[in-house]
XYZ file of C-alpha atoms in Angstrom:
728
model
C 14.348 149.670 -33.187
C 11.534 152.016 -32.160
C 9.117 150.856 -29.454
C 5.595 150.453 -30.710
C 2.656 150.287 -28.314
C -0.088 147.730 -28.934
C -3.452 149.018 -30.001
C -5.567 150.552 -27.200
C -8.141 147.810 -27.505
C -5.527 145.099 -26.991
C -4.090 146.880 -23.930
C -7.512 147.014 -22.373
C -8.053 143.323 -23.159
C -4.645 142.492 -21.679
C -5.433 144.271 -18.424
C -8.809 142.547 -18.412
C -7.235 139.136 -18.767
C -4.412 139.844 -16.289
C -6.803 141.068 -13.584
C -8.940 138.009 -14.063
C -5.921 135.685 -13.857
C -4.437 137.167 -10.663
C -7.863 137.222 -8.958
C -9.086 133.737 -9.877
C -6.264 131.391 -10.898
C -4.962 129.368 -7.863
C -1.222 129.436 -7.474
C 1.109 127.691 -5.025
C 1.475 129.603 -1.714
C 5.061 129.741 -0.366
C 6.317 128.985 -3.913
C 8.490 125.866 -3.258
C 6.534 124.615 -0.277
C 3.089 123.281 -1.017
C 1.492 125.340 1.682
C -1.728 125.908 -0.208
C -3.347 127.298 -3.316
C -4.602 130.891 -3.457
C -5.015 133.651 -6.089
C -2.092 135.886 -6.687
C -3.839 139.054 -5.550
C -4.479 137.448 -2.153
C -0.750 136.730 -1.745
C 0.098 140.326 -2.733
C -2.454 141.831 -0.320
C -1.356 139.520 2.525
C 2.336 140.370 1.908
C 1.837 144.109 1.721
C -0.259 144.037 4.964
C 2.466 142.039 6.695
C 5.075 144.690 5.774
C 2.989 147.345 7.593
C 2.563 145.291 10.781
C 4.970 145.423 13.674
C 4.452 141.852 14.857
C 7.779 139.922 14.767
C 6.093 137.166 12.742
C 4.990 139.625 10.066
C 8.421 139.910 8.363
C 8.714 136.159 7.584
C 5.116 136.111 6.432
C 5.732 139.055 4.126
C 8.688 137.257 2.527
C 6.794 134.011 2.148
C 3.757 135.711 0.453
C 4.898 138.916 -1.212
C 7.871 137.252 -3.017
C 5.790 134.483 -4.678
C 3.025 136.953 -5.329
C 5.288 139.213 -7.349
C 6.711 136.282 -9.315
C 3.252 134.980 -10.131
C 1.995 138.419 -11.085
C 4.889 138.697 -13.591
C 4.218 135.210 -14.998
C 0.544 135.850 -15.339
C 1.268 139.128 -17.096
C 3.174 137.164 -19.656
C 0.304 134.711 -19.946
C -2.088 137.656 -20.465
C 0.160 139.068 -23.167
C 0.165 135.775 -25.017
C -3.593 135.248 -24.698
C -4.471 138.713 -25.962
C -2.000 138.307 -28.878
C -3.815 135.154 -29.811
C -7.141 136.826 -29.270
C -6.287 139.566 -31.701
C -5.931 136.985 -34.433
C -9.746 136.983 -34.469
C -10.690 139.640 -37.023
C -14.123 140.582 -35.665
C -14.339 142.731 -32.511
C -17.654 141.244 -31.505
C -16.170 137.746 -31.489
C -13.224 139.009 -29.424
C -15.635 140.493 -26.908
C -17.581 137.244 -26.735
C -14.400 135.361 -26.174
C -13.458 137.604 -23.263
C -16.913 137.064 -21.723
C -16.461 133.308 -22.083
C -13.037 133.689 -20.524
C -14.425 135.583 -17.516
C -17.292 133.127 -17.153
C -14.823 130.277 -17.020
C -12.892 132.082 -14.287
C -16.104 132.607 -12.253
C -16.937 128.927 -12.644
C -13.488 128.054 -11.375
C -13.884 130.421 -8.424
C -17.113 128.627 -7.390
C -15.291 125.294 -7.094
C -13.361 124.102 -4.050
C -9.989 124.354 -5.758
C -8.337 126.757 -3.291
C -6.438 125.112 -0.434
C -5.388 126.504 2.935
C -3.433 124.794 5.737
C -0.722 123.198 3.634
C 0.681 119.692 3.610
C -1.585 117.031 5.098
C -3.809 119.603 6.919
C -5.269 121.208 3.820
C -8.804 122.565 3.673
C -10.550 123.092 0.342
C -12.696 126.170 -0.309
C -14.201 128.064 -3.097
C -12.852 131.578 -3.586
C -15.407 133.395 -1.439
C -14.887 131.000 1.482
C -11.122 131.429 1.199
C -11.317 135.196 1.248
C -13.638 135.107 4.274
C -11.197 132.765 6.160
C -8.298 135.156 5.436
C -10.237 138.347 6.079
C -11.989 137.815 9.395
C -10.355 140.924 10.844
C -11.431 143.133 7.900
C -14.280 145.669 8.197
C -17.563 144.152 6.961
C -17.997 146.794 4.343
C -14.564 146.285 2.644
C -15.220 143.020 0.701
C -18.546 144.192 -0.943
C -16.933 147.490 -1.835
C -13.934 145.802 -3.409
C -16.104 143.413 -5.390
C -18.220 146.228 -6.733
C -15.158 148.312 -7.704
C -13.484 145.288 -9.353
C -16.588 144.458 -11.309
C -16.883 148.043 -12.540
C -13.236 148.100 -13.612
C -13.632 144.851 -15.610
C -16.785 146.162 -17.255
C -15.005 149.373 -18.262
C -12.056 147.474 -19.708
C -14.410 145.188 -21.670
C -16.090 148.201 -23.199
C -12.742 149.907 -23.975
C -11.318 146.887 -25.759
C -14.406 146.789 -27.930
C -14.599 150.509 -28.534
C -11.120 151.911 -27.964
C -12.090 155.208 -29.514
C -14.330 156.113 -26.511
C -11.288 157.511 -24.745
C -8.124 159.222 -26.059
C -4.844 157.422 -26.080
C -4.278 156.576 -22.420
C -0.761 155.221 -22.737
C 1.982 156.996 -20.717
C 5.527 157.807 -21.758
C 8.188 155.582 -20.255
C 9.656 158.532 -18.242
C 6.249 159.251 -16.657
C 5.860 155.568 -15.769
C 9.241 155.640 -13.972
C 8.240 158.823 -12.154
C 5.009 157.252 -10.948
C 6.776 154.052 -9.919
C 9.399 156.038 -7.992
C 6.736 158.024 -6.209
C 4.926 154.862 -5.212
C 8.175 153.379 -3.966
C 8.861 156.440 -1.856
C 5.421 156.317 -0.319
C 5.785 152.640 0.539
C 9.213 153.322 2.051
C 7.880 156.169 4.181
C 4.996 153.994 5.268
C 7.392 151.279 6.330
C 9.578 153.735 8.236
C 6.531 155.102 10.074
C 5.199 151.628 10.828
C 8.492 150.483 12.337
C 9.550 153.835 13.846
C 9.794 152.338 17.348
C 12.377 149.753 16.195
C 14.218 152.186 13.914
C 14.337 155.330 16.111
C 12.830 155.020 19.604
C 14.719 151.937 20.690
C 18.214 153.292 19.773
C 17.407 156.498 21.648
C 16.187 154.485 24.661
C 19.415 152.455 24.664
C 21.348 155.739 24.686
C 19.561 156.581 27.972
C 16.932 159.126 26.896
C 14.118 158.767 29.520
C 11.272 159.921 27.290
C 12.370 157.343 24.655
C 12.634 154.619 27.320
C 9.045 155.448 28.440
C 7.752 155.545 24.893
C 9.480 152.231 24.106
C 7.982 150.622 27.173
C 4.472 151.817 26.245
C 4.972 150.668 22.640
C 6.088 147.141 23.440
C 2.553 145.920 24.051
C 1.468 147.234 20.611
C 4.799 146.798 18.783
C 6.469 143.554 19.985
C 8.944 143.715 17.109
C 10.709 146.561 19.012
C 12.005 143.973 21.515
C 13.865 141.929 18.873
C 17.274 141.108 20.253
C 16.728 143.072 23.513
C 16.992 141.586 26.971
C 15.129 144.533 28.663
C 11.432 144.009 29.289
C 8.688 146.623 29.426
C 8.855 147.059 33.220
C 12.626 147.326 32.881
C 12.427 150.279 30.477
C 9.779 151.882 32.694
C 12.048 151.572 35.733
C 15.001 153.032 33.807
C 12.864 155.997 32.818
C 11.401 156.422 36.320
C 14.901 156.280 37.835
C 15.676 159.423 35.772
C 12.610 161.213 37.073
C 10.188 160.537 34.259
C 6.719 161.100 36.013
C 4.621 159.182 33.386
C 6.881 156.142 33.772
C 6.512 156.246 37.564
C 2.744 156.577 37.212
C 2.646 153.558 34.898
C 4.661 151.519 37.388
C 2.158 152.401 40.128
C -0.563 150.735 38.119
C 1.146 147.349 38.380
C 2.545 147.769 41.873
C 1.724 144.801 44.150
C 1.739 146.524 47.558
C 0.308 149.801 48.842
C 3.776 150.999 49.890
C 5.202 150.367 46.411
C 2.278 152.126 44.816
C 2.716 155.099 47.158
C 6.436 155.307 46.314
C 5.862 155.434 42.541
C 2.899 157.764 42.876
C 4.780 160.236 45.061
C 7.656 160.204 42.546
C 5.241 160.890 39.658
C 3.363 163.516 41.663
C 6.546 165.416 42.400
C 7.005 165.643 38.628
C 3.784 167.760 38.435
C 1.745 164.941 36.928
C -1.868 165.871 37.688
C -3.219 162.355 37.309
C -0.613 160.946 39.695
C -1.354 163.701 42.203
C -5.086 162.932 42.102
C -4.477 159.170 42.332
C -2.194 159.842 45.273
C -5.046 161.783 46.939
C -7.420 158.839 46.336
C -4.926 156.377 47.797
C -4.308 158.486 50.939
C -7.946 159.526 51.479
C -9.230 156.250 52.774
C -11.859 155.795 55.488
C -9.188 154.824 58.068
C -6.624 157.400 57.000
C -4.645 159.098 59.767
C -4.840 162.912 60.230
C -1.377 163.241 58.652
C -2.459 161.209 55.604
C -5.564 163.359 55.235
C -3.555 166.517 55.398
C -1.188 165.178 52.739
C -4.173 163.976 50.646
C -5.699 167.469 50.738
C -2.374 169.011 49.663
C -2.078 166.659 46.698
C -5.703 167.319 45.720
C -5.078 171.041 45.518
C -1.884 170.458 43.514
C -3.681 168.136 41.156
C -6.385 170.741 40.593
C -3.684 173.381 39.977
C -2.091 171.011 37.452
C -5.329 170.827 35.556
C -6.579 167.329 36.368
C -10.380 167.450 35.711
C -11.207 164.838 38.370
C -9.322 166.790 40.964
C -10.963 170.009 40.049
C -14.353 168.372 40.188
C -13.700 166.831 43.604
C -12.181 170.036 45.041
C -15.138 172.000 43.653
C -17.562 169.624 45.381
C -15.755 170.136 48.668
C -15.870 173.887 48.281
C -19.642 173.904 47.702
C -20.569 173.378 51.338
C -17.251 173.125 53.254
C -18.381 169.828 54.900
C -15.285 167.653 54.346
C -12.401 166.221 56.419
C -9.755 167.933 54.323
C -10.089 171.531 55.623
C -11.522 172.770 52.324
C -13.575 175.837 53.283
C -16.859 176.775 51.660
C -16.149 179.072 48.722
C -18.966 179.215 46.185
C -17.109 181.317 43.501
C -14.121 178.983 43.699
C -16.421 175.917 43.545
C -18.151 177.296 40.468
C -14.791 178.132 38.799
C -13.385 174.650 39.460
C -16.472 172.817 38.224
C -16.512 174.933 35.048
C -12.826 174.142 34.457
C -13.518 170.428 34.953
C -16.502 170.541 32.528
C -14.356 172.326 29.977
C -11.867 169.435 30.320
C -14.657 166.966 29.341
C -15.583 165.830 32.882
C -19.073 164.350 32.597
C -19.465 164.397 36.404
C -18.774 168.166 36.457
C -21.263 168.712 33.595
C -23.962 166.957 35.544
C -23.237 168.915 38.726
C -23.241 172.220 36.936
C -26.292 171.499 34.804
C -28.350 170.618 37.921
C -27.177 173.645 39.850
C -27.714 176.062 36.986
C -31.162 174.597 36.507
C -32.129 174.814 40.148
C -30.007 177.799 41.178
C -28.734 175.659 44.054
C -26.080 176.609 46.540
C -25.658 180.198 45.351
C -25.404 179.360 41.642
C -27.331 181.704 39.326
C -30.330 180.261 37.533
C -29.021 180.007 33.974
C -31.318 178.057 31.712
C -29.243 178.548 28.556
C -26.077 177.201 30.173
C -27.968 174.255 31.730
C -29.467 173.366 28.347
C -26.005 173.490 26.759
C -24.548 171.195 29.444
C -27.458 168.759 29.221
C -26.935 168.581 25.449
C -23.281 167.712 25.949
C -24.279 165.022 28.490
C -26.667 163.577 26.001
C -23.852 163.252 23.498
C -21.705 161.675 26.208
C -24.310 159.081 27.029
C -24.924 158.501 23.350
C -21.250 157.776 22.473
C -19.812 156.791 25.895
C -17.753 159.987 26.154
C -16.774 162.374 28.976
C -16.255 159.447 31.414
C -19.929 158.407 31.083
C -21.075 154.914 30.300
C -22.972 154.487 27.004
C -26.654 154.548 27.857
C -29.090 155.304 25.002
C -32.086 155.599 27.365
C -30.276 158.168 29.535
C -29.076 159.969 26.393
C -32.719 160.336 25.200
C -33.837 161.522 28.648
C -31.021 164.080 28.934
C -31.655 165.319 25.428
C -35.340 165.763 26.238
C -34.417 167.789 29.372
C -32.154 170.021 27.292
C -34.940 170.642 24.807
C -37.394 171.526 27.583
C -34.934 174.072 29.017
C -34.352 175.576 25.602
C -38.141 175.846 25.109
C -38.612 177.413 28.564
C -35.938 179.996 27.747
C -37.769 180.876 24.540
C -41.087 181.209 26.365
C -39.505 183.484 28.918
C -38.226 185.707 26.164
C -41.779 185.992 24.742
C -43.252 186.788 28.170
C -45.352 183.620 28.557
C -46.972 183.915 32.050
C -46.717 180.167 32.805
C -43.021 180.231 32.034
C -42.537 183.385 34.123
C -44.301 181.701 36.999
C -42.233 178.480 36.732
C -38.986 180.408 36.438
C -39.889 182.740 39.279
C -40.846 179.986 41.658
C -37.626 178.087 40.873
C -35.615 181.143 41.786
C -37.573 181.548 45.012
C -37.377 177.903 46.049
C -33.700 177.358 45.212
C -31.635 176.313 48.221
C -29.143 178.975 49.381
C -30.126 181.279 46.510
C -28.820 184.822 46.947
C -31.226 187.619 47.858
C -31.104 189.161 44.413
C -32.242 185.829 42.857
C -35.194 185.711 45.238
C -36.244 189.274 44.453
C -35.927 188.534 40.760
C -38.099 185.442 41.205
C -40.675 187.464 43.134
C -40.777 190.094 40.416
C -41.260 187.467 37.702
C -44.134 185.980 39.658
C -45.638 189.421 40.086
C -45.414 190.021 36.334
C -47.218 186.756 35.680
C -49.881 187.617 38.277
C -50.493 190.985 36.658
C -51.152 189.150 33.417
C -54.247 187.567 35.084
C -52.507 184.179 35.602
C -54.600 182.680 38.454
C -51.946 180.208 39.587
C -49.348 183.020 39.793
C -51.819 185.113 41.849
C -52.385 182.218 44.195
C -48.657 181.441 44.611
C -47.829 185.139 45.116
C -50.519 185.467 47.751
C -49.319 182.376 49.579
C -45.767 183.626 49.703
C -46.744 187.119 50.925
C -49.244 185.854 53.531
C -46.860 183.257 54.981
C -43.547 185.065 54.507
C -41.948 182.214 52.613
C -38.548 181.881 50.775
C -36.968 184.780 52.613
C -39.654 187.229 51.502
C -41.175 189.409 54.231
C -44.912 188.888 54.929
C -47.256 191.474 53.404
C -50.801 190.547 54.521
C -52.785 193.270 52.637
C -50.964 192.491 49.328
C -51.299 188.716 49.899
C -55.012 189.027 50.570
C -55.527 191.052 47.349
C -53.764 188.415 45.251
C -55.781 185.583 46.774
C -59.049 187.431 46.192
C -58.071 187.959 42.514
C -57.223 184.254 42.144
C -60.546 183.230 43.731
C -62.387 185.602 41.405
C -60.965 183.470 38.612
C -62.248 180.345 40.347
C -58.754 179.086 41.355
C -59.694 176.121 43.456
C -56.736 176.138 45.826
C -57.188 179.824 46.532
C -60.889 179.193 47.218
C -59.971 176.427 49.732
C -57.645 178.659 51.674
C -60.099 181.576 51.612
C -62.969 179.397 52.873
C -60.884 178.478 55.909
C -59.638 182.040 56.387
C -63.168 183.475 56.395
C -64.094 180.938 59.135
C -61.061 181.493 61.372
C -60.036 185.081 60.626
C -56.570 183.865 59.628
C -54.202 186.261 57.757
C -56.237 189.182 58.890
C -59.457 188.271 57.017
C -62.679 189.234 58.694
C -64.690 186.333 60.063
C -67.424 185.989 57.437
C -69.298 182.677 57.435
C -71.499 183.979 54.664
C -68.532 184.327 52.303
C -67.013 181.038 53.592
C -70.309 179.253 52.791
C -70.309 180.760 49.236
C -66.802 179.468 48.595
C -67.752 176.081 50.060
C -70.658 175.773 47.601
C -68.315 176.421 44.694
C -65.801 173.890 45.985
C -68.508 171.233 46.233
C -69.438 171.896 42.615
C -65.770 171.687 41.617
C -65.102 168.316 43.208
C -68.469 166.873 42.364
C -68.803 167.978 38.736
C -65.120 168.529 37.799
C -65.559 172.304 37.332
C -62.922 175.035 37.474
C -60.146 172.867 35.981
C -60.087 170.079 38.598
C -61.094 166.464 38.335
C -63.906 164.999 40.424
C -62.594 163.890 43.815
C -64.842 161.914 46.112
C -62.621 162.350 49.177
C -62.422 166.168 48.859
C -66.152 166.314 47.983
C -67.027 164.643 51.280
C -64.791 167.019 53.173
C -66.504 170.152 51.798
C -69.945 168.565 52.076
C -69.200 168.158 55.804
C -68.240 171.826 55.878
C -71.578 172.642 54.213
C -73.419 170.646 56.919
C -71.670 172.658 59.557
C -72.734 175.898 57.933
C -76.292 174.603 57.722
C -76.331 173.888 61.446
C -74.960 177.322 62.199
C -77.539 178.829 59.916
C -80.458 177.076 61.598
C -79.232 178.145 64.990
C -78.540 181.729 64.023
C -81.455 182.220 61.707
C -79.667 182.321 58.393
C -76.506 183.747 56.948
C -75.754 187.389 56.844
C -72.646 189.357 56.036
C -70.665 190.771 59.023
C -71.930 194.275 58.207
C -75.590 193.249 58.191
C -75.172 191.173 61.351
C -73.624 194.067 63.196
C -76.419 196.402 62.056
C -79.142 194.011 63.255
C -77.293 193.071 66.408
C -76.931 196.720 67.385
C -80.698 197.021 66.775
C -81.316 194.276 69.445
C -81.881 191.227 67.225
C -80.953 188.217 69.467
C -80.303 185.878 66.529
C -78.007 188.448 64.865
C -76.207 189.044 68.219
C -75.595 185.293 68.621
C -74.493 184.746 65.027
C -72.112 187.754 65.161
C -70.730 186.459 68.481
C -70.270 182.988 67.033
C -68.288 184.370 64.066
C -66.090 186.583 66.164
C -65.383 183.854 68.679
C -64.105 181.695 65.782
C -61.657 184.374 64.604
C -58.716 183.376 66.781
C -57.648 187.009 67.548
C -57.989 188.177 71.151
C -59.673 191.578 70.516
C -62.198 189.987 68.169
C -62.944 187.203 70.583
C -63.532 189.671 73.391
C -66.005 191.590 71.310
C -67.713 188.302 70.361
C -67.955 187.360 74.013
C -69.727 190.681 74.659
C -72.374 189.949 71.953
C -72.763 186.397 73.393
C -73.474 187.943 76.809
C -76.130 190.196 75.309
C -77.804 187.376 73.404
C -77.772 185.190 76.507
C -79.174 187.865 78.827
C -81.803 188.595 76.172
C -82.953 184.937 76.405
C -81.450 183.260 73.357
C -81.121 179.557 74.357
C -78.133 178.642 72.323
C -76.311 181.747 73.584
C -77.178 180.894 77.181
C -75.855 177.387 76.792
C -72.692 178.580 75.013
C -72.051 181.093 77.743
C -71.793 178.350 80.298
C -69.737 175.980 78.192
C -67.516 178.806 76.849
C -66.789 180.164 80.309
C -66.376 176.678 81.729
C -63.319 176.089 79.554
C -61.876 179.586 80.077
C -62.990 181.698 83.021
C -65.052 178.871 84.727
C -68.307 180.792 85.227
C -69.622 177.885 87.320
C -66.804 178.217 89.823
C -66.941 182.030 90.048
C -70.709 182.506 89.748
C -72.490 179.074 89.858
C -75.915 180.636 90.462
C -75.745 182.520 87.258
C -74.492 179.461 85.355
C -77.391 177.338 86.652
C -79.852 180.212 85.873
C -78.629 180.341 82.266
C -78.810 176.567 81.889
C -82.354 176.548 83.326
C -83.423 179.292 80.947
C -82.013 177.383 77.957
C -83.549 174.135 79.134
C -86.925 175.773 79.552
C -86.642 176.875 75.941
C -86.042 173.215 74.925
C -82.352 173.395 74.224
C -81.212 169.777 74.267
C -77.502 170.214 75.135
C -78.613 172.530 78.033
C -81.123 169.898 79.269
C -78.348 167.202 79.158
C -75.875 169.419 81.063
C -78.435 170.298 83.688
C -79.644 166.672 84.084
C -76.068 165.461 84.611
C -75.527 168.270 87.125
C -78.588 167.087 89.200
C -77.434 163.469 88.834
C -73.872 164.105 90.032
C -74.402 167.065 92.287
C -72.460 169.498 90.197
C -72.636 173.335 90.133
C -73.433 173.436 93.911
C -76.716 171.579 93.167
C -77.914 168.797 95.535
C -78.026 165.264 94.028
C -81.584 164.768 92.776
C -81.802 161.646 90.596
C -85.573 161.976 90.122
C -85.058 165.496 88.822
C -82.227 164.252 86.570
C -84.405 161.401 85.316
C -87.233 163.828 84.400
C -84.849 166.096 82.523
C -83.441 163.153 80.489
C -86.951 162.040 79.654
C -87.964 165.536 78.584
C -84.872 165.794 76.357
C -85.779 162.564 74.586
C -89.355 163.568 74.180
C -88.366 166.865 72.475
C -85.909 165.015 70.205
C -88.649 162.511 69.242
C -90.836 165.365 67.915
C -88.211 166.234 65.260
C -88.680 169.950 65.882
C -85.234 170.542 67.363
C -82.839 172.162 64.880
C -79.727 172.223 67.015
C -76.449 170.459 66.659
C -76.962 166.917 68.127
C -76.347 163.483 66.701
C -77.236 159.842 67.459
C -74.229 159.414 69.683
C -75.467 162.238 71.871
C -79.003 160.838 72.006
C -77.775 157.309 72.782
C -75.834 158.670 75.704
C -79.070 160.304 77.137
C -80.958 157.072 76.713
C -78.259 155.175 78.576
C -78.395 157.651 81.455
C -82.203 157.462 81.587
C -82.206 153.612 81.715
C -79.602 153.565 84.462
C -81.541 156.079 86.557
C -84.826 154.141 86.034
C -83.212 150.954 87.379
C -81.601 152.825 90.257
C -84.869 154.514 91.251
C -86.867 151.275 90.908
C -84.371 149.437 93.075
C -84.575 152.169 95.692
C -88.417 152.134 95.710
C -88.416 148.353 96.125
C -86.080 148.669 99.100
C -88.398 151.228 100.705
C -91.431 148.979 100.144
C -89.624 146.051 101.683
C -88.664 147.976 104.806
């Protein structure tokens, strides 16, 4: 009798009903034992999962679930066949579709009730279907259940449409031969999956029992994950490791060292593993031997194992040996070798060592310890480190904040590299200074940095001009001093109102430092601009009260000098007027040259001071005495001249000269006899001149208070003496 297939609509309805029954109808779990009630599909899924699990308890569980599940699936298929046969007695397709909808609604209503039981016997717990699935599927990924429900709902909807409109798709029945082929293919796949799942029990364990050391090691490592491999065996995991290690298997010896209880036992296993060219064991042996209290022999052995571990390719060993070779300061006789250090660190970074990446990124960024300044490589390494911190890779702990910071640094370096390529002066300056300031940078790096800084300075970058001038004037970063070139760059920076350059120039024009001529006129001009900068926030700086007071004090100093010398003039004008006999110009020129700090200039200034003093300029006369008193001691060598100069200045109303002369008469200095009455008169005259407010010299209240004190003391002394004379 020829086989006739049911109509396509009935096949779709049958699948619809069968899928509903196996998903919602509760059946007895464990078949003959009332262990619980669950849908057939749950028993099938649980049984299949147990087949592909290596736990020894999985096989019994597979038999107790998969067997009943298959029986129930067959029984429910028969029930579905019967129901759809009855359903097709209804002549109208619309009514059949409504019946299927009512059928599915009833199943959903059943699924919402606590009719599913787990626990079995007297310890049963009642759940609805969703609660039951959740209790069985706690180890499943959170996305799996929603995905399965959506796919299942879509399949039911498609079957419902197909049973109502079977003509939407062509005949989708398969020949019996094709069905057998598909079934055989599925059976082969399941078989291969089972063989792979239980490969340790089926293949590795027999080879281990035959004495193959690699199989013994693999079996030992698998026992923690595949306990079923130990079924019927009396050998434990450490036992298999010891058997493999006894045959010289280095990984087995290394694994045994991890669980060793004593240092001696750990050393024994590590030495055995290290002799087998195991890089990790060699490095761990180095760590164990290289303790703070290690003997010289242990340190020598530790260094030997460290070198062997690096040669074996262990990234930690290469990183550590590279660190030692950076400076040569270590107790393991590793000499300083920068090319070797760089090679080892690069090899460690290529082997995913996060520590090596950090070391290299910093050194390429800073050009430290002889490393070239390589922004592109540093940016690449920082990007890798950011990924490591993001995902917890390369031996780095997961740290999202550090990942964001490292990624930002990588972006900055990439941006700096791009700016360098476009010739941005700020980038040229930054890059050049970094090459100059890098510790132990080679000479070619420093020259390259200087050239980059010079390029930026030629592009009218004021900060570059200032930095270049500072380096050339002071001879910094291994660059020879070049005073003329340095002065030119500072002058160009000051012409662009660079505040730092103006500060240094104001001092240099006062002191004559760096070969600048002493020019108080120019120094005062710069001081006025600095006051404006720190008072009003001009020239790109913020207002700064502290710096403002400092330069205002400098301005007061210039004002005092100006009053004493009769105004500011340039050095050229001063010299011209001094040579013409102008006493004020002679004194001011002398004052500037005496400030210079260079011996030839000071000697010339002293000559002009002599001329101004001999010409009768009071301030010059007083300065002659005080200047010589601290150097050539004019009072000691020619006291008469010193007293004459002081008297001349005092006669002109010079207050410091009056004070010095009064103290000399009071104490009997400069070969003068003690004359307290004369001293008292000089103090009184000094205070009278100060009270008029006409003196423009450099005195303050502290100076005046001292004179008042001396006057009061002398008045009391003289009064007491007069009273004694009257009494006698």
